[in-house]
Amino acid sequence: MSKTVLVVGATGNLGSEIVRKLVDRGADVRTLVRKGREDGGERLRDEVTSGSVTVVVGDLNDDVQTLVPHLDGVDVIVSAVQGGHHAVTDGQVNLIHAAEVAGVPRMIPSDFSVDLHCLDYDDNVALDLRKKADETFVGSSVRPTSVLNGGFMEVMFAPFMEIVDLDAGTFSYWGDGEQPMDFTTIPDTAAYTAAAALDDSAIDRTVRVAGDVLTLTQLHTVIEKATGRTLRVHEHGSIAALEAEIDRRKSTATGPGDFVALQYQWAMITGKAKLRDLNNGDYPDITPTSVAEFLATR
Ligand SMILES: NC(=O)c1ccc[n+]([C@@H]2O[C@H](COP(=O)([O-])OP(=O)(O)OC[C@H]3O[C@@H](n4cnc5c(N)ncnc54)[C@H](OP(=O)(O)O)[C@@H]3O)[C@@H](O)[C@H]2O)c1
């Protein structure tokens, strides 16, 4: 019998891909969308229009009892919610409590990152929100599967991350460039998430996947080969210098966006949040995209 999966964040970038991969795997997909997004929005409209998913309307910050009926008969929840404390921490905690009442046995929370379980609080302001929400699983009847994918290629190679800037023709990094780092595309992360959602052996486990593992020195070479361009290299300095820069930006920040990209870089170049013992082999029907393949399509 097919599993019923409730996807939250289904109108989002990752969430809509997860929905498509679940439908492909024959799951019965229910999406919880906020009021005004009943048509699925730009990313999910086709699935909603064709009826390949069902839609229930709610907000993670609704009262727990209001969320409970939406979870009736659900085998697993997948959350790909994004936002600040309100949505990622308070909202997901609400969802776990609603799942307990509704008797939903399992959930994949919106982790989808470097190994946040290896990080301490204060290492990364965005991942702190997820660590906090994940604490709710301790002693809960709802059992988690954490899916970790390193950095999304679509995000890591955008100027926001301050590594690759093709318009400026630069490749910038801190540290010695020799620490292996994990990169996965959004569709591949979605494919592994859908597989893990339908795989009960993933209960109470962390599923670590990567499309590619490269040092920044290797990444620089791969990008130059793929683009046929020579990028000017900016060596910013040591890891200690990066830490000082994060502190400097924090002291003048108007919001986390002023320093969070550097916190992600720090988590990756120190190796502290490196994904160990990748689980790609658990799902051999998925062949993830390498960085070179990803860049060739851009
Ligand atoms: N590893 C990486 O490099 C990387 C990079 C980027 C993102 N991520 C992670 O991937 C996950 C998804 O991110 P994304 O970029 O795909 O997000 P996104 O496109 O911004 O989508 C966020 C989704 O959350 C929904 N949402 C927000 N608040 C909600 C609430 N209170 N109740 C119900 N739904 C709510 C949004 O609904 P509306 O349509 O109503 O707004 C939307 O569907 C996050 O965990 C994020 O941290 C990882």
Tab-separated table of C-alpha atoms and ligand atoms in Angstrom:
chain	number	residue	atom	x	y	z
A	1	MET	CA	0.000	0.000	0.000
A	2	SER	CA	1.356	3.437	-0.865
A	3	LYS	CA	2.439	5.698	1.980
A	4	THR	CA	0.721	8.991	2.706
A	5	VAL	CA	3.304	11.771	2.975
A	6	LEU	CA	2.492	15.281	4.146
A	7	VAL	CA	4.895	17.865	2.709
A	8	VAL	CA	5.202	21.263	4.380
A	9	GLY	CA	7.049	23.980	2.472
A	10	ALA	CA	5.744	22.334	-0.701
A	11	THR	CA	5.486	25.660	-2.553
A	12	GLY	CA	9.201	26.302	-1.958
A	13	ASN	CA	12.285	25.606	-3.983
A	14	LEU	CA	13.298	22.300	-2.353
A	15	GLY	CA	9.797	21.338	-1.145
A	16	SER	CA	8.258	21.408	-4.637
A	17	GLU	CA	11.052	19.135	-5.926
A	18	ILE	CA	10.471	16.734	-3.024
A	19	VAL	CA	6.769	16.603	-3.929
A	20	ARG	CA	7.585	15.662	-7.542
A	21	LYS	CA	10.036	12.941	-6.482
A	22	LEU	CA	7.481	11.487	-4.043
A	23	VAL	CA	4.786	11.433	-6.739
A	24	ASP	CA	7.271	9.682	-9.070
A	25	ARG	CA	7.794	7.037	-6.368
A	26	GLY	CA	4.059	6.416	-6.100
A	27	ALA	CA	3.437	8.100	-2.747
A	28	ASP	CA	0.094	9.581	-1.829
A	29	VAL	CA	1.187	13.221	-1.379
A	30	ARG	CA	-0.678	15.765	0.711
A	31	THR	CA	0.678	19.320	0.860
A	32	LEU	CA	0.093	21.800	3.654
A	33	VAL	CA	0.157	25.283	2.143
A	34	ARG	CA	-0.540	28.686	3.607
A	35	LYS	CA	-3.712	30.616	2.858
A	36	GLY	CA	-3.441	32.270	-0.534
A	37	ARG	CA	-1.184	29.492	-1.874
A	38	GLU	CA	-3.979	26.964	-2.518
A	39	ASP	CA	-3.138	26.942	-6.231
A	40	GLY	CA	0.409	25.782	-5.415
A	41	GLY	CA	2.013	29.004	-6.622
A	42	GLU	CA	4.592	29.114	-9.383
A	43	ARG	CA	6.488	25.987	-8.320
A	44	LEU	CA	3.649	23.574	-7.531
A	45	ARG	CA	0.803	24.776	-9.752
A	46	ASP	CA	1.067	21.918	-12.263
A	47	GLU	CA	0.844	19.224	-9.565
A	48	VAL	CA	-2.118	20.949	-7.879
A	49	THR	CA	-3.932	21.552	-11.178
A	50	SER	CA	-3.435	17.973	-12.346
A	51	GLY	CA	-4.632	16.610	-9.001
A	52	SER	CA	-1.463	14.563	-8.467
A	53	VAL	CA	-1.288	16.034	-4.946
A	54	THR	CA	-3.959	17.051	-2.476
A	55	VAL	CA	-3.873	20.403	-0.704
A	56	VAL	CA	-4.779	21.323	2.839
A	57	VAL	CA	-4.532	24.900	4.042
A	58	GLY	CA	-2.713	25.743	7.242
A	59	ASP	CA	0.211	27.527	8.816
A	60	LEU	CA	2.824	25.903	11.049
A	61	ASN	CA	2.270	28.694	13.525
A	62	ASP	CA	-1.423	27.835	13.818
A	63	ASP	CA	-2.599	26.357	17.079
A	64	VAL	CA	-1.500	22.695	17.450
A	65	GLN	CA	-5.112	21.459	17.603
A	66	THR	CA	-5.838	23.226	14.312
A	67	LEU	CA	-2.996	21.352	12.623
A	68	VAL	CA	-3.978	17.902	13.925
A	69	PRO	CA	-6.819	17.128	11.433
A	70	HIS	CA	-4.452	17.853	8.515
A	71	LEU	CA	-2.278	14.972	9.723
A	72	ASP	CA	-4.981	12.352	9.817
A	73	GLY	CA	-3.735	9.102	8.223
A	74	VAL	CA	-0.261	10.496	7.470
A	75	ASP	CA	2.638	7.985	7.578
A	76	VAL	CA	5.460	10.487	7.367
A	77	ILE	CA	5.840	14.264	7.375
A	78	VAL	CA	8.496	15.992	5.292
A	79	SER	CA	9.220	19.579	6.251
A	80	ALA	CA	11.090	21.821	3.799
A	81	VAL	CA	10.033	24.987	5.539
A	82	GLN	CA	12.329	27.994	5.466
A	83	GLY	CA	12.318	31.257	7.379
A	84	GLY	CA	13.326	32.627	10.757
A	85	HIS	CA	12.757	31.411	14.306
A	86	HIS	CA	8.982	31.765	13.962
A	87	ALA	CA	8.677	29.246	11.122
A	88	VAL	CA	11.731	26.990	11.488
A	89	THR	CA	11.804	26.583	15.258
A	90	ASP	CA	8.369	27.499	16.671
A	91	GLY	CA	6.525	26.249	13.584
A	92	GLN	CA	8.325	22.893	13.368
A	93	VAL	CA	7.983	22.339	17.133
A	94	ASN	CA	4.224	22.935	16.722
A	95	LEU	CA	4.174	20.460	13.854
A	96	ILE	CA	5.930	17.760	15.909
A	97	HIS	CA	3.441	18.262	18.747
A	98	ALA	CA	0.520	18.056	16.302
A	99	ALA	CA	2.044	14.888	14.824
A	100	GLU	CA	2.230	13.351	18.322
A	101	VAL	CA	-1.495	13.995	18.839
A	102	ALA	CA	-2.387	12.715	15.360
A	103	GLY	CA	-0.256	9.566	15.793
A	104	VAL	CA	2.110	10.284	12.891
A	105	PRO	CA	5.123	8.019	13.508
A	106	ARG	CA	7.866	9.847	11.640
A	107	MET	CA	9.105	13.149	10.242
A	108	ILE	CA	11.953	14.513	8.156
A	109	PRO	CA	12.638	18.001	9.536
A	110	SER	CA	13.925	20.893	7.441
A	111	ASP	CA	17.650	20.266	8.082
A	112	PHE	CA	19.102	19.898	4.530
A	113	SER	CA	22.518	21.323	5.279
A	114	VAL	CA	26.062	20.582	6.341
A	115	ASP	CA	26.245	18.324	9.409
A	116	LEU	CA	24.446	20.570	11.880
A	117	HIS	CA	24.608	17.789	14.478
A	118	CYS	CA	28.391	18.324	14.653
A	119	LEU	CA	28.054	22.070	15.158
A	120	ASP	CA	27.663	23.878	18.464
A	121	TYR	CA	25.098	26.552	19.188
A	122	ASP	CA	26.378	29.951	17.958
A	123	ASP	CA	28.419	28.378	15.136
A	124	ASN	CA	25.674	29.194	12.620
A	125	VAL	CA	22.650	31.368	13.261
A	126	ALA	CA	20.438	29.617	10.664
A	127	LEU	CA	21.367	26.088	11.747
A	128	ASP	CA	20.795	26.950	15.425
A	129	LEU	CA	17.082	27.298	14.559
A	130	ARG	CA	17.045	23.754	13.163
A	131	LYS	CA	19.079	22.267	16.023
A	132	LYS	CA	16.590	23.794	18.465
A	133	ALA	CA	13.551	22.379	16.631
A	134	ASP	CA	15.230	18.939	16.380
A	135	GLU	CA	15.599	18.797	20.190
A	136	THR	CA	11.809	18.277	20.302
A	137	PHE	CA	12.271	14.753	18.926
A	138	VAL	CA	13.998	13.717	22.157
A	139	GLY	CA	11.416	11.621	24.012
A	140	SER	CA	8.790	12.211	21.306
A	141	SER	CA	6.711	9.443	19.722
A	142	VAL	CA	7.520	11.081	16.361
A	143	ARG	CA	10.829	9.660	15.157
A	144	PRO	CA	13.126	11.753	12.964
A	145	THR	CA	15.155	11.133	9.847
A	146	SER	CA	17.595	13.967	9.260
A	147	VAL	CA	18.635	14.427	5.625
A	148	LEU	CA	21.961	16.239	5.191
A	149	ASN	CA	23.385	17.235	1.816
A	150	GLY	CA	26.190	19.746	2.403
A	151	GLY	CA	25.728	22.895	0.319
A	152	PHE	CA	23.222	23.175	-2.534
A	153	MET	CA	25.257	23.726	-5.708
A	154	GLU	CA	22.621	26.252	-6.815
A	155	VAL	CA	23.371	28.327	-3.694
A	156	MET	CA	27.086	27.676	-3.084
A	157	PHE	CA	28.131	28.969	-6.501
A	158	ALA	CA	25.975	32.113	-6.304
A	159	PRO	CA	27.640	35.443	-5.361
A	160	PHE	CA	25.754	35.474	-2.006
A	161	MET	CA	28.162	32.790	-0.725
A	162	GLU	CA	31.156	35.030	-1.508
A	163	ILE	CA	33.154	32.216	-3.167
A	164	VAL	CA	32.347	32.265	-6.888
A	165	ASP	CA	31.467	35.503	-8.671
A	166	LEU	CA	31.421	34.951	-12.417
A	167	ASP	CA	30.312	38.532	-13.138
A	168	ALA	CA	33.316	39.864	-11.254
A	169	GLY	CA	35.481	37.008	-12.578
A	170	THR	CA	36.691	36.047	-9.073
A	171	PHE	CA	37.126	32.942	-6.931
A	172	SER	CA	37.608	33.769	-3.234
A	173	TYR	CA	38.340	31.665	-0.211
A	174	TRP	CA	39.510	31.562	3.374
A	175	GLY	CA	41.838	28.913	4.788
A	176	ASP	CA	44.175	26.757	2.708
A	177	GLY	CA	41.566	25.505	0.236
A	178	GLU	CA	42.388	21.870	1.014
A	179	GLN	CA	39.415	20.762	3.185
A	180	PRO	CA	36.995	18.450	1.290
A	181	MET	CA	33.460	19.878	1.181
A	182	ASP	CA	30.083	18.371	0.220
A	183	PHE	CA	27.915	19.689	-2.627
A	184	THR	CA	24.526	18.415	-3.850
A	185	THR	CA	21.939	19.839	-6.258
A	186	ILE	CA	18.451	20.685	-5.045
A	187	PRO	CA	16.749	18.010	-7.254
A	188	ASP	CA	19.193	15.343	-6.004
A	189	THR	CA	18.605	16.356	-2.369
A	190	ALA	CA	14.884	16.056	-3.095
A	191	ALA	CA	15.349	12.614	-4.672
A	192	TYR	CA	17.214	11.281	-1.623
A	193	THR	CA	14.656	12.881	0.703
A	194	ALA	CA	11.758	11.201	-1.099
A	195	ALA	CA	13.584	7.858	-0.981
A	196	ALA	CA	14.329	8.264	2.739
A	197	ALA	CA	10.720	9.281	3.449
A	198	LEU	CA	9.480	5.993	1.988
A	199	ASP	CA	12.221	3.923	3.644
A	200	ASP	CA	11.353	2.875	7.191
A	201	SER	CA	14.934	1.722	7.772
A	202	ALA	CA	15.845	5.445	7.761
A	203	ILE	CA	13.836	6.001	10.966
A	204	ASP	CA	15.997	7.431	13.762
A	205	ARG	CA	18.905	7.838	11.378
A	206	THR	CA	20.737	10.655	9.667
A	207	VAL	CA	20.924	10.201	5.896
A	208	ARG	CA	24.051	11.965	4.610
A	209	VAL	CA	24.332	12.380	0.856
A	210	ALA	CA	26.501	14.347	-1.550
A	211	GLY	CA	26.593	14.773	-5.310
A	212	ASP	CA	30.274	15.650	-5.106
A	213	VAL	CA	33.046	16.119	-2.567
A	214	LEU	CA	35.660	18.681	-3.560
A	215	THR	CA	38.179	20.956	-1.892
A	216	LEU	CA	37.979	24.630	-2.820
A	217	THR	CA	41.221	24.231	-4.769
A	218	GLN	CA	39.594	21.441	-6.800
A	219	LEU	CA	36.382	23.457	-7.154
A	220	HIS	CA	38.329	26.371	-8.613
A	221	THR	CA	39.837	24.065	-11.255
A	222	VAL	CA	36.464	22.474	-12.090
A	223	ILE	CA	34.789	25.862	-12.469
A	224	GLU	CA	37.529	27.222	-14.717
A	225	LYS	CA	37.334	24.099	-16.891
A	226	ALA	CA	33.530	24.251	-17.113
A	227	THR	CA	33.363	27.963	-17.899
A	228	GLY	CA	36.502	28.188	-19.997
A	229	ARG	CA	37.426	31.264	-17.988
A	230	THR	CA	40.350	32.162	-15.775
A	231	LEU	CA	39.100	33.522	-12.444
A	232	ARG	CA	41.155	35.925	-10.327
A	233	VAL	CA	41.859	34.195	-7.013
A	234	HIS	CA	41.391	36.105	-3.757
A	235	GLU	CA	43.002	34.370	-0.784
A	236	HIS	CA	41.348	36.164	2.119
A	237	GLY	CA	43.439	34.646	4.887
A	238	SER	CA	43.467	32.033	7.613
A	239	ILE	CA	40.557	30.452	9.453
A	240	ALA	CA	41.370	32.730	12.401
A	241	ALA	CA	41.072	35.713	10.058
A	242	LEU	CA	37.657	34.410	8.902
A	243	GLU	CA	36.526	34.131	12.531
A	244	ALA	CA	37.626	37.733	13.134
A	245	GLU	CA	35.712	38.854	10.022
A	246	ILE	CA	32.552	37.059	11.202
A	247	ASP	CA	32.845	38.801	14.589
A	248	ARG	CA	33.429	42.146	12.896
A	249	ARG	CA	30.347	41.737	10.682
A	250	LYS	CA	28.230	40.556	13.617
A	251	SER	CA	29.110	43.706	15.566
A	252	THR	CA	27.649	45.919	12.827
A	253	ALA	CA	25.010	43.537	11.417
A	254	THR	CA	21.493	44.680	10.663
A	255	GLY	CA	20.469	41.009	10.311
A	256	PRO	CA	21.876	37.458	10.027
A	257	GLY	CA	22.199	37.879	6.269
A	258	ASP	CA	25.220	40.100	6.902
A	259	PHE	CA	27.327	37.204	8.208
A	260	VAL	CA	25.566	33.841	7.750
A	261	ALA	CA	27.266	33.036	4.416
A	262	LEU	CA	30.643	33.311	6.146
A	263	GLN	CA	29.377	31.064	8.971
A	264	TYR	CA	28.501	28.399	6.371
A	265	GLN	CA	31.966	28.784	4.839
A	266	TRP	CA	33.510	28.415	8.293
A	267	ALA	CA	31.502	25.228	9.006
A	268	MET	CA	32.762	23.770	5.727
A	269	ILE	CA	36.399	24.872	5.565
A	270	THR	CA	37.125	23.858	9.155
A	271	GLY	CA	35.702	20.386	8.407
A	272	LYS	CA	33.583	20.635	11.566
A	273	ALA	CA	30.345	20.078	9.639
A	274	LYS	CA	31.766	17.701	7.010
A	275	LEU	CA	29.412	14.826	6.157
A	276	ARG	CA	31.014	11.567	7.210
A	277	ASP	CA	30.036	8.066	6.031
A	278	LEU	CA	27.865	9.104	3.087
A	279	ASN	CA	24.675	7.082	2.554
A	280	ASN	CA	24.442	7.533	-1.233
A	281	GLY	CA	24.819	3.757	-1.562
A	282	ASP	CA	21.620	3.121	0.386
A	283	TYR	CA	19.668	4.474	-2.597
A	284	PRO	CA	21.486	3.063	-5.665
A	285	ASP	CA	18.666	4.041	-8.044
A	286	ILE	CA	19.718	7.681	-7.583
A	287	THR	CA	22.770	8.871	-9.529
A	288	PRO	CA	23.552	12.330	-8.220
A	289	THR	CA	24.920	15.170	-10.334
A	290	SER	CA	28.600	16.076	-9.975
A	291	VAL	CA	29.740	19.687	-9.820
A	292	ALA	CA	31.171	19.423	-13.361
A	293	GLU	CA	27.857	18.049	-14.675
A	294	PHE	CA	25.915	20.741	-12.834
A	295	LEU	CA	28.079	23.521	-14.257
A	296	ALA	CA	27.807	22.074	-17.766
A	297	THR	CA	24.037	22.675	-17.655
A	298	ARG	CA	24.406	26.322	-16.610
B	1	LIG	N1	22.263	23.293	2.067
B	1	LIG	C1	22.074	24.427	1.412
B	1	LIG	O1	22.977	24.962	0.734
B	1	LIG	C2	20.732	25.090	1.464
B	1	LIG	C3	20.502	26.262	0.734
B	1	LIG	C4	19.227	26.821	0.746
B	1	LIG	C5	18.219	26.239	1.508
B	1	LIG	N2	18.493	25.120	2.234
B	1	LIG	C6	17.474	24.496	3.089
B	1	LIG	O2	16.444	23.901	2.320
B	1	LIG	C7	15.200	23.988	3.031
B	1	LIG	C8	14.160	24.622	2.116
B	1	LIG	O3	14.633	25.893	1.694
B	1	LIG	P1	14.072	26.592	0.367
B	1	LIG	O4	15.106	27.565	-0.090
B	1	LIG	O5	13.572	25.544	-0.566
B	1	LIG	O6	12.841	27.401	0.962
B	1	LIG	P2	11.821	28.379	0.205
B	1	LIG	O7	11.921	28.224	-1.267
B	1	LIG	O8	12.013	29.749	0.788
B	1	LIG	O9	10.410	27.817	0.672
B	1	LIG	C9	10.014	27.885	2.006
B	1	LIG	C10	8.691	27.183	2.156
B	1	LIG	O10	8.296	27.250	3.537
B	1	LIG	C11	6.921	27.653	3.576
B	1	LIG	N3	6.629	28.267	4.863
B	1	LIG	C12	7.310	29.274	5.481
B	1	LIG	N4	6.743	29.560	6.664
B	1	LIG	C13	5.700	28.710	6.811
B	1	LIG	C14	4.719	28.526	7.813
B	1	LIG	N5	4.698	29.267	8.923
B	1	LIG	N6	3.785	27.558	7.634
B	1	LIG	C15	3.784	26.790	6.512
B	1	LIG	N7	4.684	26.929	5.512
B	1	LIG	C16	5.619	27.885	5.664
B	1	LIG	C17	6.793	28.587	2.404
B	1	LIG	O11	5.440	28.804	2.094
B	1	LIG	P3	4.903	30.097	1.266
B	1	LIG	O12	4.911	29.668	-0.168
B	1	LIG	O13	3.558	30.333	1.824
B	1	LIG	O14	5.866	31.224	1.546
B	1	LIG	C18	7.548	27.815	1.344
B	1	LIG	O15	6.760	26.776	0.827
B	1	LIG	C19	15.506	24.792	4.304
B	1	LIG	O16	15.788	23.921	5.370
B	1	LIG	C20	16.781	25.542	3.944
B	1	LIG	O17	17.586	25.899	5.027
B	1	LIG	C21	19.720	24.530	2.216
